[in-house]
Amino acid sequence: MMTHREALEVVAAHREDRVVIATMGSVAIWPQLSDTPLDFAYLPSSMGQAIPLGLGLALAKPGLGVVVLNGDGGLLMNLGCLVTLAQHDVPVTVVLIDNGLYEVTGGQPVVGAGRTDFAGLARAAGISRVFAFATAEAWRSGAKDVFAGTGPAFVSLKVAGEVGKPTPTAPRPMAEQIHRLRGAIGVSVT
C-alpha cells in the first residue's frame, strides 16, 4: 500500500500540461506538489461531482487533458459518472484514491471498504483503459502507460487511510481559481 502523498507525487511527475482537479483529501497534498493555473482544488459540499467537471472541461475544450484526483467515497456518491465518461473519447484520467475512508469528515469507513473492486466497476461502465496499483513501486512503473494512451482512463490506487486529518482548505478562493483556470485554458476572462 502507498501513502496518499506517494500516489500524488507520481501524478505530478506525469501530468505534463493537463488540468488537475483535486478533491477532498487530495486538496491538502496537491498544492504542495503543484500550484499552477492548471491546478483546481474542488472542495464543494456536493461530493461526487469532480469527474463530471473534468468531463465538461474536456468536452468544452477538445484536446484538453484532464486528471481528476477523486476519493473512493466521492466516487461512490456518483458511480453513474463512469458510464457517462465512458461514452466520450476524451483525454480524462480518473485517479481514484482508494483509502476506504471519508477522511475529511472524520475517518468513517466508506461502504464496501476493502471489498469494492473499483477497477472492475470502471470496466463494467465501459472504460477500456483501466489500471489498478497497490504499491507505490508498481504505480511508478505503470504510470507511463496510464498517461500515454488516448481516451478516458481509470486508475485505482490502494492508499493507506489516515484518521484524524483536518478538513483541507483550498489554496485560494473559488472565484480566483476559476479565473486562473479560464485564463490557462484559453477561455475568455471578463
Short mmCIF file of C-alpha atoms in Angstrom, two decimals:
data_model
loop_
_atom_site.label_atom_id
_atom_site.label_comp_id
_atom_site.label_asym_id
_atom_site.label_seq_id
_atom_site.Cartn_x
_atom_site.Cartn_y
_atom_site.Cartn_z
CA MET A 1 0.00 0.00 0.00
CA MET A 2 1.20 3.54 -0.69
CA THR A 3 0.71 6.85 1.07
CA HIS A 4 -1.60 9.46 -0.38
CA ARG A 5 1.39 11.73 -0.97
CA GLU A 6 3.32 8.98 -2.81
CA ALA A 7 0.31 8.43 -5.07
CA LEU A 8 0.10 12.13 -5.94
CA GLU A 9 3.85 12.51 -6.45
CA VAL A 10 3.57 10.06 -9.35
CA VAL A 11 0.71 12.09 -10.83
CA ALA A 12 2.79 15.27 -10.51
CA ALA A 13 5.65 13.61 -12.37
CA HIS A 14 3.42 12.59 -15.31
CA ARG A 15 0.65 15.21 -15.60
CA GLU A 16 2.52 17.39 -18.13
CA ASP A 17 0.16 20.19 -19.29
CA ARG A 18 -3.07 18.55 -18.16
CA VAL A 19 -5.58 20.25 -15.88
CA VAL A 20 -5.58 18.56 -12.48
CA ILE A 21 -8.77 18.67 -10.43
CA ALA A 22 -8.06 17.76 -6.82
CA THR A 23 -10.89 16.85 -4.48
CA MET A 24 -11.31 16.26 -0.76
CA GLY A 25 -8.21 14.74 0.87
CA SER A 26 -6.05 15.39 -2.20
CA VAL A 27 -6.60 19.14 -1.76
CA ALA A 28 -4.41 19.01 1.35
CA ILE A 29 -1.48 17.50 -0.58
CA TRP A 30 -1.69 18.53 -4.23
CA PRO A 31 -0.83 22.26 -3.77
CA GLN A 32 2.43 21.17 -2.12
CA LEU A 33 3.33 19.30 -5.32
CA SER A 34 1.93 21.67 -7.93
CA ASP A 35 0.41 25.14 -7.84
CA THR A 36 -0.14 26.31 -11.40
CA PRO A 37 -3.21 27.89 -13.01
CA LEU A 38 -3.98 24.39 -14.37
CA ASP A 39 -4.49 23.09 -10.83
CA PHE A 40 -8.02 23.32 -9.48
CA ALA A 41 -8.89 22.47 -5.88
CA TYR A 42 -12.52 21.40 -5.97
CA LEU A 43 -13.97 21.25 -2.48
CA PRO A 44 -17.70 21.52 -2.99
CA SER A 45 -20.27 20.48 -0.45
CA SER A 46 -21.63 18.07 -3.05
CA MET A 47 -19.24 15.12 -3.31
CA GLY A 48 -19.03 13.08 -6.50
CA GLN A 49 -19.01 15.96 -8.97
CA ALA A 50 -15.30 16.19 -9.84
CA ILE A 51 -15.43 13.63 -12.67
CA PRO A 52 -18.38 15.41 -14.35
CA LEU A 53 -16.43 18.68 -14.00
CA GLY A 54 -13.40 17.10 -15.67
CA LEU A 55 -15.55 15.63 -18.44
CA GLY A 56 -17.20 19.01 -19.00
CA LEU A 57 -13.84 20.74 -19.34
CA ALA A 58 -12.60 18.12 -21.82
CA LEU A 59 -15.77 18.38 -23.90
CA ALA A 60 -15.68 22.18 -23.90
CA LYS A 61 -12.01 22.33 -24.92
CA PRO A 62 -11.28 19.43 -27.32
CA GLY A 63 -7.79 18.07 -26.78
CA LEU A 64 -7.54 19.41 -23.24
CA GLY A 65 -6.21 16.69 -20.99
CA VAL A 66 -7.73 16.47 -17.54
CA VAL A 67 -6.71 14.45 -14.48
CA VAL A 68 -9.27 14.05 -11.70
CA LEU A 69 -7.97 13.10 -8.26
CA ASN A 70 -11.04 11.51 -6.75
CA GLY A 71 -11.63 9.66 -3.50
CA ASP A 72 -13.45 6.37 -3.16
CA GLY A 73 -16.19 7.97 -1.06
CA GLY A 74 -16.82 10.65 -3.65
CA LEU A 75 -16.95 8.13 -6.47
CA LEU A 76 -19.46 6.00 -4.56
CA MET A 77 -21.75 9.03 -4.40
CA ASN A 78 -21.87 9.27 -8.20
CA LEU A 79 -20.97 5.93 -9.81
CA GLY A 80 -23.07 6.78 -12.86
CA CYS A 81 -20.45 9.31 -13.91
CA LEU A 82 -18.22 6.41 -15.00
CA VAL A 83 -20.83 5.28 -17.52
CA THR A 84 -21.16 8.83 -18.82
CA LEU A 85 -17.38 9.26 -19.06
CA ALA A 86 -17.03 6.00 -20.99
CA GLN A 87 -19.37 7.35 -23.69
CA HIS A 88 -16.89 10.07 -24.70
CA ASP A 89 -13.50 9.80 -26.40
CA VAL A 90 -11.87 12.44 -24.21
CA PRO A 91 -8.46 12.56 -22.51
CA VAL A 92 -9.77 12.38 -18.94
CA THR A 93 -7.81 10.30 -16.45
CA VAL A 94 -9.53 9.44 -13.20
CA VAL A 95 -7.06 8.72 -10.40
CA LEU A 96 -9.03 7.02 -7.65
CA ILE A 97 -7.60 7.28 -4.15
CA ASP A 98 -8.97 4.12 -2.53
CA ASN A 99 -8.25 4.55 1.18
CA GLY A 100 -11.52 3.09 2.45
CA LEU A 101 -12.32 6.24 4.46
CA TYR A 102 -14.14 9.52 4.38
CA GLU A 103 -11.01 11.24 5.67
CA VAL A 104 -12.23 14.82 5.54
CA THR A 105 -15.28 14.11 7.68
CA GLY A 106 -13.51 12.22 10.45
CA GLY A 107 -12.44 8.88 9.03
CA GLN A 108 -15.69 6.96 8.75
CA PRO A 109 -15.33 3.83 6.59
CA VAL A 110 -16.87 4.03 3.13
CA VAL A 111 -19.46 1.42 2.26
CA GLY A 112 -17.70 -1.68 0.96
CA ALA A 113 -14.31 -0.55 2.22
CA GLY A 114 -11.66 -3.08 1.25
CA ARG A 115 -14.14 -5.17 -0.75
CA THR A 116 -15.20 -2.97 -3.66
CA ASP A 117 -13.44 -3.63 -6.95
CA PHE A 118 -13.36 -0.08 -8.34
CA ALA A 119 -11.32 -1.12 -11.39
CA GLY A 120 -13.96 -3.77 -12.11
CA LEU A 121 -16.71 -1.14 -11.80
CA ALA A 122 -14.87 1.12 -14.26
CA ARG A 123 -14.53 -1.75 -16.76
CA ALA A 124 -18.20 -2.64 -16.35
CA ALA A 125 -19.06 1.01 -17.02
CA GLY A 126 -17.33 0.73 -20.40
CA ILE A 127 -13.98 2.39 -19.75
CA SER A 128 -11.44 0.35 -21.71
CA ARG A 129 -8.20 1.70 -20.23
CA VAL A 130 -8.37 0.61 -16.59
CA PHE A 131 -5.44 0.12 -14.24
CA ALA A 132 -5.00 -0.79 -10.58
CA PHE A 133 -1.92 -0.48 -8.41
CA ALA A 134 -1.47 -1.49 -4.78
CA THR A 135 2.07 -0.24 -4.17
CA ALA A 136 3.98 2.94 -4.90
CA GLU A 137 6.59 0.97 -6.82
CA ALA A 138 4.00 -0.58 -9.13
CA TRP A 139 2.29 2.81 -9.65
CA ARG A 140 5.62 4.48 -10.52
CA SER A 141 6.33 1.69 -13.04
CA GLY A 142 2.88 1.71 -14.60
CA ALA A 143 2.06 5.43 -14.66
CA LYS A 144 3.69 5.99 -18.04
CA ASP A 145 1.17 3.62 -19.66
CA VAL A 146 -1.74 5.26 -17.84
CA PHE A 147 -0.88 8.72 -19.17
CA ALA A 148 0.32 7.62 -22.64
CA GLY A 149 -2.98 6.38 -24.05
CA THR A 150 -5.90 8.20 -25.60
CA GLY A 151 -9.48 8.39 -24.41
CA PRO A 152 -10.67 8.08 -20.85
CA ALA A 153 -8.60 6.14 -18.35
CA PHE A 154 -9.27 5.00 -14.83
CA VAL A 155 -6.61 4.06 -12.30
CA SER A 156 -7.40 2.69 -8.86
CA LEU A 157 -4.71 3.18 -6.22
CA LYS A 158 -4.72 1.42 -2.85
CA VAL A 159 -3.74 4.16 -0.42
CA ALA A 160 -3.30 3.97 3.34
CA GLY A 161 -6.12 5.85 5.09
CA GLU A 162 -5.39 8.37 7.82
CA VAL A 163 -7.89 9.07 10.57
CA GLY A 164 -7.84 12.44 12.30
CA LYS A 165 -6.67 14.59 9.42
CA PRO A 166 -8.11 18.11 9.41
CA THR A 167 -10.50 19.08 6.67
CA PRO A 168 -8.41 20.71 3.94
CA THR A 169 -8.96 24.16 2.59
CA ALA A 170 -8.44 25.26 -0.99
CA PRO A 171 -5.22 27.21 -1.59
CA ARG A 172 -7.23 30.20 -2.87
CA PRO A 173 -10.87 31.29 -3.20
CA MET A 174 -13.02 29.53 -5.81
CA ALA A 175 -13.51 32.70 -7.89
CA GLU A 176 -9.75 33.18 -8.14
CA GLN A 177 -9.23 29.53 -9.11
CA ILE A 178 -11.88 29.79 -11.83
CA HIS A 179 -10.29 32.99 -13.16
CA ARG A 180 -6.81 31.38 -13.24
CA LEU A 181 -8.06 28.19 -14.89
CA ARG A 182 -10.08 30.02 -17.52
CA GLY A 183 -7.03 32.08 -18.41
CA ALA A 184 -4.80 28.99 -18.56
CA ILE A 185 -7.07 27.05 -20.93
CA GLY A 186 -7.87 30.00 -23.17
CA VAL A 187 -11.42 30.76 -22.15
CA SER A 188 -12.18 34.45 -22.18
CA VAL A 189 -11.96 36.02 -18.78
CA THR A 190 -14.18 39.00 -18.06
#
